[in-house]
Coordinates of C-alpha atoms in Angstrom, one line a residue:
M1 CA -101.9 36.8 -24.8
K2 CA -101.7 37.9 -20.6
L3 CA -102.0 34.9 -18.7
S4 CA -104.9 35.0 -16.6
L5 CA -104.3 35.1 -12.3
T6 CA -106.3 33.5 -10.0
T7 CA -105.0 33.7 -7.0
L8 CA -105.2 35.0 -3.4
A9 CA -102.2 34.9 -2.6
L10 CA -100.7 36.2 -6.1
A11 CA -102.7 39.2 -6.2
L12 CA -101.3 40.2 -2.4
A13 CA -97.6 39.5 -3.7
L14 CA -97.6 42.2 -6.4
S15 CA -99.1 44.6 -4.5
T16 CA -97.3 44.2 -0.9
P17 CA -93.5 45.3 -1.6
L18 CA -91.0 43.1 -1.0
T19 CA -88.8 42.9 1.9
H20 CA -85.0 42.2 2.2
A21 CA -85.7 39.5 4.7
A22 CA -88.8 37.6 5.3
A23 CA -89.6 35.0 7.5
P24 CA -89.3 31.2 6.4
A25 CA -92.4 29.8 6.4
T26 CA -94.1 27.3 8.9
G27 CA -95.0 24.0 7.8
A28 CA -96.1 25.9 4.6
A29 CA -93.6 24.1 1.6
V30 CA -93.8 24.8 -2.1
A31 CA -96.0 21.8 -3.9
W32 CA -93.8 20.8 -5.7
L33 CA -94.9 18.3 -8.8
P34 CA -91.4 15.9 -9.1
A35 CA -91.3 15.3 -13.1
S36 CA -88.9 12.5 -14.2
A37 CA -89.9 11.7 -17.7
D38 CA -91.8 13.9 -20.5
A39 CA -94.9 12.1 -19.4
D40 CA -94.8 13.8 -16.1
I41 CA -93.6 17.3 -17.6
D42 CA -96.7 16.8 -19.6
R43 CA -98.8 16.1 -16.9
A44 CA -98.1 19.3 -15.4
F45 CA -98.5 21.2 -18.6
A46 CA -101.9 20.2 -19.1
Q47 CA -103.0 21.1 -15.3
A48 CA -101.2 24.6 -16.6
R49 CA -103.8 24.5 -19.1
A50 CA -107.2 23.5 -17.4
E51 CA -106.0 25.8 -14.4
K52 CA -105.1 28.5 -16.5
K53 CA -101.2 29.1 -15.1
P54 CA -97.8 29.3 -15.9
V55 CA -95.0 26.4 -15.1
L56 CA -92.6 27.4 -12.7
L57 CA -89.7 24.4 -13.5
Y58 CA -86.9 23.7 -10.8
W59 CA -83.9 22.0 -12.3
G60 CA -81.5 20.9 -9.3
A61 CA -79.3 18.1 -7.3
K62 CA -79.5 17.1 -3.9
W63 CA -75.4 17.8 -4.1
C64 CA -75.7 21.1 -5.5
P65 CA -74.3 24.1 -3.3
P66 CA -76.3 26.6 -5.1
C67 CA -79.9 24.6 -5.0
N68 CA -79.4 23.9 -1.2
Q69 CA -79.2 27.7 -0.9
L70 CA -82.1 28.0 -3.3
K71 CA -84.4 25.5 0.0
A72 CA -82.1 27.9 2.5
T73 CA -83.7 30.8 1.1
L74 CA -86.0 31.1 -1.1
F75 CA -88.1 28.4 -0.7
N76 CA -89.1 28.6 2.1
R77 CA -89.7 32.2 2.1
Q78 CA -93.9 32.7 3.4
D79 CA -93.9 35.1 0.5
F80 CA -92.8 32.8 -2.7
I81 CA -94.4 29.7 -1.2
E82 CA -98.2 31.9 -1.6
L83 CA -96.2 33.3 -4.9
T84 CA -96.4 29.5 -6.2
Q85 CA -99.8 29.3 -5.5
A86 CA -100.2 31.2 -8.7
V87 CA -98.1 28.6 -10.6
V88 CA -98.0 24.5 -11.4
A89 CA -94.4 24.2 -9.8
V90 CA -92.7 21.0 -11.0
H91 CA -89.7 19.7 -9.9
V92 CA -86.7 18.3 -12.1
D93 CA -83.7 15.9 -9.8
G94 CA -81.1 15.7 -12.4
D95 CA -80.6 11.7 -11.0
N96 CA -84.7 10.8 -11.8
P97 CA -84.4 8.4 -14.4
G98 CA -85.8 10.4 -17.7
A99 CA -84.1 13.6 -15.4
Q100 CA -80.7 14.4 -18.5
K101 CA -83.3 13.7 -21.1
L102 CA -85.8 16.8 -19.9
G103 CA -82.5 18.8 -19.5
T104 CA -82.1 18.4 -23.2
R105 CA -86.0 19.2 -23.7
F106 CA -85.4 22.5 -21.9
K107 CA -82.3 23.1 -22.7
V108 CA -81.0 23.0 -19.1
R109 CA -77.2 22.0 -17.9
G110 CA -76.3 23.7 -14.6
Y111 CA -77.4 23.8 -11.5
P112 CA -80.0 25.1 -10.9
T113 CA -81.8 26.0 -13.6
V114 CA -85.6 27.7 -12.9
I115 CA -87.3 28.6 -15.4
L116 CA -91.2 30.2 -15.9
F117 CA -93.3 28.9 -18.7
K118 CA -96.5 29.7 -19.9
A119 CA -99.1 26.8 -20.0
D120 CA -98.5 26.7 -24.0
G121 CA -95.3 25.4 -22.5
S122 CA -93.4 28.7 -24.8
E123 CA -90.7 30.0 -21.8
I124 CA -91.3 33.2 -20.9
T125 CA -87.6 33.6 -18.6
R126 CA -85.2 32.4 -17.0
L127 CA -84.8 34.1 -13.3
P128 CA -81.1 34.4 -11.7
G129 CA -80.2 32.4 -9.1
E130 CA -77.6 34.5 -8.2
A131 CA -79.7 37.6 -7.1
D132 CA -80.7 37.3 -3.8
A133 CA -84.5 36.0 -2.6
P134 CA -86.7 39.3 -3.0
Q135 CA -85.0 40.2 -6.1
V136 CA -85.6 36.7 -8.1
I137 CA -89.3 37.0 -6.5
R138 CA -89.7 40.2 -7.6
V139 CA -88.6 38.8 -10.8
L140 CA -90.3 36.2 -10.9
Q141 CA -93.5 38.8 -10.2
L142 CA -92.9 40.5 -13.4
G143 CA -92.6 37.5 -15.5
L144 CA -96.0 36.7 -14.2
S145 CA -98.3 39.6 -14.2
G146 CA -96.7 40.6 -17.9
G147 CA -97.4 37.2 -20.1
R148 CA -94.6 38.7 -22.6
S149 CA -91.5 36.0 -23.2
A150 CA -88.0 37.4 -22.4
K151 CA -87.5 36.3 -25.7
A152 CA -90.1 38.7 -27.4
V153 CA -89.2 41.7 -24.8
L154 CA -85.5 41.4 -26.2
A155 CA -85.8 41.5 -29.5
D156 CA -88.1 44.9 -29.8
A157 CA -85.2 46.0 -27.3
K158 CA -82.4 45.4 -30.0
A159 CA -84.5 46.5 -33.3
G160 CA -85.0 49.6 -31.0
K161 CA -88.8 49.6 -29.3
T162 CA -90.7 51.6 -27.1
L163 CA -89.6 49.1 -23.4
S164 CA -91.5 49.9 -19.9
A165 CA -90.1 50.2 -17.1
N166 CA -91.0 46.3 -16.6
E167 CA -89.9 44.8 -19.4
W168 CA -85.8 46.2 -19.1
R169 CA -86.3 45.0 -15.3
M170 CA -86.5 41.6 -16.8
L171 CA -84.0 41.4 -18.9
G172 CA -81.5 43.1 -16.2
F173 CA -82.8 40.8 -13.8
Y174 CA -82.8 38.0 -16.6
S175 CA -80.5 34.8 -15.9
W176 CA -77.8 35.3 -18.3
E177 CA -75.4 33.3 -17.2
G178 CA -78.0 30.2 -17.6
D179 CA -79.6 31.4 -20.9
E180 CA -77.2 28.4 -22.1
Q181 CA -77.0 30.3 -25.4
Q182 CA -81.2 30.9 -26.1
L183 CA -80.8 34.1 -26.8
V184 CA -78.1 35.5 -27.2
P185 CA -74.2 33.0 -27.6
A186 CA -72.1 33.7 -25.3
A187 CA -69.3 35.6 -27.0
E188 CA -71.9 38.1 -28.2
R189 CA -72.9 38.6 -24.2
P190 CA -71.2 40.8 -23.3
A191 CA -71.5 43.6 -26.2
L192 CA -75.5 42.6 -25.9
L193 CA -75.7 43.6 -22.4
A194 CA -74.3 46.8 -23.4
Q195 CA -76.0 47.7 -26.3
L196 CA -78.4 46.7 -23.9
A197 CA -78.0 49.0 -21.4
V198 CA -77.7 52.4 -23.7
A199 CA -80.9 51.8 -24.6
S200 CA -82.6 51.8 -21.1
K201 CA -81.1 54.9 -20.4
G202 CA -83.5 57.3 -18.8
V203 CA -86.1 54.7 -18.3
D204 CA -85.4 52.3 -14.8
E205 CA -81.9 53.3 -13.7
E206 CA -82.1 50.3 -12.0
T207 CA -82.1 48.8 -14.2
T208 CA -79.2 50.6 -16.4
T209 CA -76.9 50.3 -13.9
R210 CA -77.4 46.5 -13.5
L211 CA -76.8 45.7 -17.4
W212 CA -73.7 47.6 -17.4
L213 CA -72.4 45.9 -14.5
K214 CA -73.1 42.7 -15.7
A215 CA -71.7 43.6 -19.6
L216 CA -68.4 44.7 -17.2
A217 CA -68.6 41.6 -14.9
A218 CA -68.5 39.4 -18.7
S219 CA -66.5 41.0 -20.6
D220 CA -63.2 39.2 -20.2
E221 CA -60.0 41.5 -18.9
G222 CA -61.1 43.7 -22.0
K223 CA -62.4 41.3 -24.6
G224 CA -65.9 42.8 -24.9
V225 CA -66.4 45.9 -23.4
K226 CA -64.1 48.5 -23.3
P227 CA -63.9 50.9 -20.4
D228 CA -63.7 54.1 -20.2
A229 CA -64.7 57.4 -17.5
A230 CA -68.3 57.0 -17.2
L231 CA -68.6 53.1 -17.1
Q232 CA -65.4 54.5 -14.3
A233 CA -67.4 57.1 -12.6
L234 CA -70.7 54.8 -12.2
T235 CA -69.0 51.2 -10.9
R236 CA -67.3 53.9 -8.4
K237 CA -70.7 55.4 -7.4
V238 CA -72.2 52.0 -7.1
L239 CA -69.7 51.5 -4.6
A240 CA -69.8 54.2 -3.2
E241 CA -73.5 54.5 -1.7
P242 CA -74.0 51.6 -0.1
A243 CA -78.6 51.3 -1.4
L244 CA -76.7 51.1 -4.2
A245 CA -74.0 48.5 -3.8
R246 CA -77.1 46.2 -1.8
T247 CA -79.4 46.4 -5.2
H248 CA -76.5 45.1 -7.4
M249 CA -74.2 42.7 -4.5
D250 CA -74.7 40.0 -6.7
V251 CA -72.7 41.4 -9.4
L252 CA -70.4 42.9 -7.4
S253 CA -69.7 39.8 -5.3
N254 CA -69.5 37.3 -8.0
G255 CA -67.6 39.8 -10.6
A256 CA -65.4 41.7 -8.4
N257 CA -62.3 40.7 -10.3
D258 CA -63.4 41.0 -13.8
I259 CA -64.6 44.9 -13.1
V260 CA -61.4 45.9 -11.6
K261 CA -60.1 43.8 -14.6
V262 CA -62.1 45.6 -17.4
L263 CA -61.5 49.2 -16.0
S264 CA -57.8 50.0 -14.4
A265 CA -54.3 48.5 -15.3
A266 CA -52.4 46.5 -13.4
G267 CA -50.5 48.5 -10.9
S268 CA -52.3 51.8 -11.7
P269 CA -52.8 54.6 -9.7
E270 CA -56.9 54.0 -11.0
R271 CA -56.4 49.9 -9.9
A272 CA -56.0 51.1 -6.6
A273 CA -58.4 53.1 -6.3
L274 CA -61.0 50.5 -7.4
L275 CA -59.6 47.9 -5.2
Q276 CA -60.0 50.6 -2.1
A277 CA -63.6 51.1 -3.4
F278 CA -64.4 47.9 -4.0
E279 CA -62.9 47.1 0.0
G280 CA -65.6 49.5 1.3
A281 CA -68.2 48.0 0.0
L282 CA -67.4 44.1 0.3
K283 CA -67.4 44.9 3.7
R284 CA -70.6 46.7 4.0
L285 CA -71.8 43.7 2.0
E286 CA -70.3 41.4 4.1
T287 CA -71.7 42.8 7.3
D288 CA -75.0 43.0 6.1
M289 CA -77.5 40.9 8.1
T290 CA -80.4 41.2 5.3
L291 CA -78.5 39.3 2.8
S292 CA -77.9 35.1 3.8
R293 CA -75.0 34.0 5.2
A294 CA -74.0 32.5 1.7
D295 CA -74.0 36.0 0.5
R296 CA -72.1 37.3 2.7
L297 CA -69.1 35.1 2.8
G298 CA -69.9 35.4 -0.9
A299 CA -68.4 39.4 -0.5
L300 CA -65.8 38.0 2.0
L301 CA -64.7 35.7 -1.1
A302 CA -64.5 38.3 -3.1
R303 CA -62.0 41.3 -1.2
V304 CA -59.9 37.3 -1.0
Q305 CA -59.7 37.4 -4.9
L306 CA -59.2 41.1 -5.8
G307 CA -56.6 41.0 -2.6
R308 CA -55.0 38.2 -5.4
V309 CA -55.1 40.0 -8.6
E310 CA -52.2 40.9 -9.4
Q311 CA -50.8 37.5 -8.1
P312 CA -49.9 34.8 -10.1
K313 CA -53.8 33.0 -10.2
D314 CA -52.2 29.5 -9.0
A315 CA -50.4 31.3 -6.4
L316 CA -50.8 28.8 -3.0
S317 CA -49.8 30.9 -0.5
P318 CA -50.9 34.5 -1.9
T319 CA -49.5 37.4 0.1
L320 CA -52.6 39.1 1.7
S321 CA -52.8 41.2 5.0
P322 CA -52.8 39.5 8.3
A323 CA -56.4 41.9 9.1
L324 CA -58.0 40.0 6.6
L325 CA -57.2 36.3 7.0
K326 CA -58.2 36.4 10.7
E327 CA -61.5 37.5 9.6
V328 CA -61.5 34.6 7.2
G329 CA -61.1 31.9 9.7
E330 CA -63.4 34.0 12.2
H331 CA -65.9 34.8 9.0
V332 CA -66.1 30.4 8.9
A333 CA -65.9 29.9 12.2
R334 CA -68.9 31.7 13.4
A335 CA -70.5 30.3 10.2
D336 CA -69.5 26.5 11.4
R337 CA -70.8 27.1 14.7
E338 CA -73.8 28.4 13.6
I339 CA -75.8 26.7 11.3
R340 CA -78.4 24.8 12.0
D341 CA -80.3 23.8 8.9
G342 CA -78.5 21.2 6.2
Y343 CA -79.9 23.2 3.1
E344 CA -77.8 26.1 4.2
R345 CA -74.9 24.3 6.3
Q346 CA -74.0 22.5 2.3
A347 CA -74.7 25.8 0.7
V348 CA -72.4 27.9 2.7
I349 CA -69.7 25.3 4.5
T350 CA -68.2 24.2 0.6
S351 CA -68.0 27.8 -0.3
A352 CA -66.5 28.7 3.1
A353 CA -63.9 26.0 2.2
Y354 CA -62.7 27.6 -0.7
V355 CA -62.5 30.6 1.0
L356 CA -60.1 29.2 3.1
G357 CA -58.2 27.6 0.6
Q358 CA -58.3 30.5 -1.9
A359 CA -56.2 32.7 1.1
G360 CA -53.8 30.5 1.3
L361 CA -55.2 28.5 4.4
W362 CA -55.4 24.9 3.0
K363 CA -55.3 23.8 6.5
E364 CA -58.2 25.5 8.0
S365 CA -59.9 24.2 5.0
D366 CA -59.4 20.3 5.1
E367 CA -60.1 20.3 8.9
L368 CA -63.4 22.1 8.1
L369 CA -64.1 20.0 5.1
K370 CA -62.8 16.4 7.2
S371 CA -65.4 18.2 10.1
N372 CA -68.7 18.1 8.1
L373 CA -68.0 14.9 6.1
A374 CA -70.8 13.3 8.9
K375 CA -72.8 16.9 9.0
S376 CA -73.4 17.2 5.2
H377 CA -76.0 14.5 3.0
S378 CA -73.9 14.9 0.4
P379 CA -70.3 14.6 1.9
Y380 CA -69.0 13.0 -1.8
Y381 CA -69.4 17.1 -3.3
L382 CA -66.6 17.7 0.1
M383 CA -64.8 14.5 -0.4
S384 CA -63.8 16.1 -3.7
Q385 CA -63.2 19.7 -2.6
L386 CA -60.5 17.5 0.0
G387 CA -58.8 15.7 -3.5
G388 CA -59.2 19.3 -4.7
N389 CA -56.7 20.0 -1.8
A390 CA -54.3 17.6 -2.1
R391 CA -53.8 18.1 -6.4
K392 CA -53.2 21.8 -6.2
Q393 CA -50.0 20.9 -2.5
G394 CA -48.7 18.2 -5.1
R395 CA -50.0 15.4 -2.5
K396 CA -51.0 12.9 -5.3
D397 CA -51.9 9.9 -3.4
E398 CA -54.1 11.8 -1.2
A399 CA -56.2 13.4 -3.6
L400 CA -56.5 10.3 -5.5
R401 CA -57.1 8.4 -2.3
W402 CA -60.2 11.4 -1.7
Y403 CA -61.5 11.5 -5.2
E404 CA -61.8 7.8 -5.2
E405 CA -63.8 7.6 -2.2
A406 CA -66.0 10.8 -3.6
F407 CA -66.7 8.8 -6.1
N408 CA -67.6 5.2 -4.8
K409 CA -70.0 7.1 -2.3
S410 CA -71.5 9.7 -5.3
E411 CA -75.4 8.6 -5.2
G412 CA -77.8 8.5 -8.5
P413 CA -76.9 8.2 -11.7
A414 CA -76.0 11.5 -13.1
T415 CA -74.4 11.9 -10.1
R416 CA -72.6 9.0 -10.3
L417 CA -71.2 9.5 -14.4
Q418 CA -70.7 12.8 -13.1
W419 CA -68.3 11.7 -10.0
G420 CA -66.0 9.4 -11.6
S421 CA -65.5 11.1 -14.9
G422 CA -64.0 13.5 -12.2
Y423 CA -62.1 10.3 -10.6
F424 CA -60.7 9.0 -14.1
N425 CA -59.2 12.1 -14.9
A426 CA -57.3 13.0 -11.6
L427 CA -56.6 9.7 -12.2
V428 CA -55.1 9.8 -15.7
D429 CA -53.8 12.8 -14.9
L430 CA -51.8 11.7 -11.3
A431 CA -51.4 8.0 -12.1
P432 CA -51.1 7.4 -16.4
Q433 CA -49.3 4.5 -15.4
D434 CA -51.2 3.0 -13.4
Q435 CA -52.9 1.4 -16.8
A436 CA -55.0 -1.0 -15.0
R437 CA -56.7 1.0 -13.2
I438 CA -57.4 3.2 -15.4
E439 CA -58.8 1.0 -17.7
K440 CA -60.9 -0.6 -14.9
T441 CA -62.5 2.6 -13.9
A442 CA -63.3 3.2 -17.4
A443 CA -64.5 0.0 -17.6
Q444 CA -67.2 0.5 -14.9
L445 CA -68.6 4.2 -15.8
F446 CA -69.3 2.0 -19.4
S447 CA -71.0 -0.8 -17.4
E448 CA -73.1 2.4 -15.2
A449 CA -74.1 3.6 -18.3
A450 CA -75.0 0.9 -19.9
K451 CA -78.2 0.7 -16.8
D452 CA -79.6 4.6 -16.6
K453 CA -81.2 5.0 -19.9
G454 CA -80.2 8.6 -19.4
A455 CA -76.4 8.4 -19.8
F456 CA -76.7 10.1 -23.2
Y457 CA -78.5 12.9 -22.4
E458 CA -77.0 16.6 -21.3
R459 CA -74.4 16.3 -18.5
S460 CA -74.3 12.5 -18.4
A461 CA -73.3 13.0 -22.0
R462 CA -70.4 15.3 -21.5
S463 CA -69.3 13.0 -18.3
L464 CA -69.4 10.2 -20.1
Q465 CA -67.4 12.3 -23.5
R466 CA -64.8 13.6 -21.1
V467 CA -64.3 10.4 -19.8
G468 CA -63.8 9.7 -24.0
T469 CA -61.5 12.5 -24.6
K470 CA -59.3 11.9 -21.4
L471 CA -58.1 8.2 -23.1
A472 CA -57.4 9.9 -26.7
D473 CA -55.1 12.1 -24.6
W474 CA -54.4 9.4 -23.1
N475 CA -53.4 7.3 -25.4
K476 CA -52.2 9.7 -27.5
D477 CA -48.4 8.4 -28.4
G478 CA -50.7 4.9 -29.4
Q479 CA -49.1 3.1 -26.6
H480 CA -52.0 1.6 -25.2
E481 CA -54.2 0.7 -27.7
A482 CA -55.0 -2.7 -26.6
V483 CA -56.9 -0.9 -23.5
L484 CA -58.8 1.4 -26.2
A485 CA -59.6 -1.8 -27.6
R486 CA -61.0 -3.6 -25.1
L487 CA -62.8 -0.8 -24.1
K488 CA -64.0 -0.6 -27.1
T489 CA -65.9 -3.3 -27.9
Q490 CA -67.2 -3.3 -24.5
L491 CA -69.1 0.3 -25.8
N492 CA -69.7 -1.1 -29.2
G493 CA -72.3 -4.5 -27.0
I494 CA -73.7 -1.0 -24.2
C495 CA -74.3 1.5 -27.9
A496 CA -75.8 -1.1 -29.9
K497 CA -79.1 -1.7 -27.7
V498 CA -79.2 2.2 -27.2
E499 CA -82.2 4.0 -28.6
T500 CA -81.1 6.1 -31.9
A501 CA -83.5 9.1 -30.6
D502 CA -82.5 12.5 -30.0
Q503 CA -78.9 11.5 -31.0
Q504 CA -78.2 8.7 -28.2
R505 CA -76.5 6.1 -30.2
A506 CA -74.0 9.0 -31.6
T507 CA -73.2 10.5 -28.7
C508 CA -72.3 6.8 -27.5
E509 CA -70.9 5.6 -30.2
G510 CA -68.6 9.3 -30.6
L511 CA -67.3 8.3 -26.7
I512 CA -64.1 6.8 -27.9
K513 CA -62.4 6.3 -32.0
A514 CA -60.8 2.8 -32.8
P515 CA -57.8 2.6 -32.9
A516 CA -55.3 3.5 -36.1
K517 CA -54.4 -0.3 -37.1
K518 CA -50.7 0.0 -37.3
S519 CA -49.9 -0.8 -41.3

């Protein structure tokens, strides 16, 4: 049964070709309904049924760079805003009360995740947040116009049934990385993508190409799809043709390293030729003004990573050409100088600091992050990056100071548990002898979890589980059993008050195993 599409905005969006650059909205905005609990979601779906509209759910967090990228490039576009008049748009901030429980309900983990649902609550598709805005809008249009779920379309494709070009496009642009194993286990993804690429041949060439590229990028250095002459030729064709490279820019930038490693052997003439072809395509993308700053920076990052492809992964000072290093410095400085939007700054500057580090420009990376602390709405994210920079260079005390400050400045229950677990893990790794500080930090995290009803769901639960795992590793020789006993006693009191529904209490009780009794 097809969804009812009643708004003029959707009709206009479906009939108007998309351009790569759209003017930002002037005063208008998406009418997001904030949701913090099941009751909020139930009301949203009731409204959707009454208005005969689907539901568009956005799951994100204030600090998340890709979320800020969506806010800077997609959510403020006039065509996207008009399109959302045909849906009930729901925003779940991961730090809202009850948000992590909603994460369990909808099987979402990574920020951001954007899902389109029918009014009855069944999932239609997950939108590819890594694609550029026009492509995301096009996928949303497909989901709205057809009403068929990606799950149903995939089942028909696997059964060998005939699909339309639009249905193939839905699969090609499905958010496979954000699937959370809804459609396929992660280990089976490369083979499935290759199967779909073969089956789609002759129906929609763009989708077939994208599926092959996605399969290669997911193949983990040849453990999935095996390279052959046809795939090498296809990849070279995409890299050589500017329009094709532009269409598949997200896969090329994000998957460059993996695609190169799958298609060529280290040190081979084939690899040298492929690296040269990627360099040309990525340089064009880097200077393509129809792309966002974040996407252009992503192309530059891919160039840096390909420059490191045959060097040790943990090389602090990789050998890169002086011209590329100069380009990295100029590109980052220009972005820092020109960005005015706070959302874009959070998305781009954090990535730019990472690019500088990958290029071995650690001093420049630190300076960029420090100079942007006062400009960021979530400075604790940048502080964590400063901690990571210091840790990679062996400056343990400095790293711990930044990690601790990031935790202290972090905001929101889920975020604090995530940043706290990051600080705790670094503390155990870098100062395992500091027993008092380790116990104090773990106890603080458990105390904060006790005040948060969503602490034992989704991301928050995983943050606490990382703390428990790290404690067990720290005590592997039994030298800290007294600490673990005290923490276990604290947890027992917390767990006794936790609801038994959804395995919450079991999750709490499993964080720390009782220390073994000495014989």
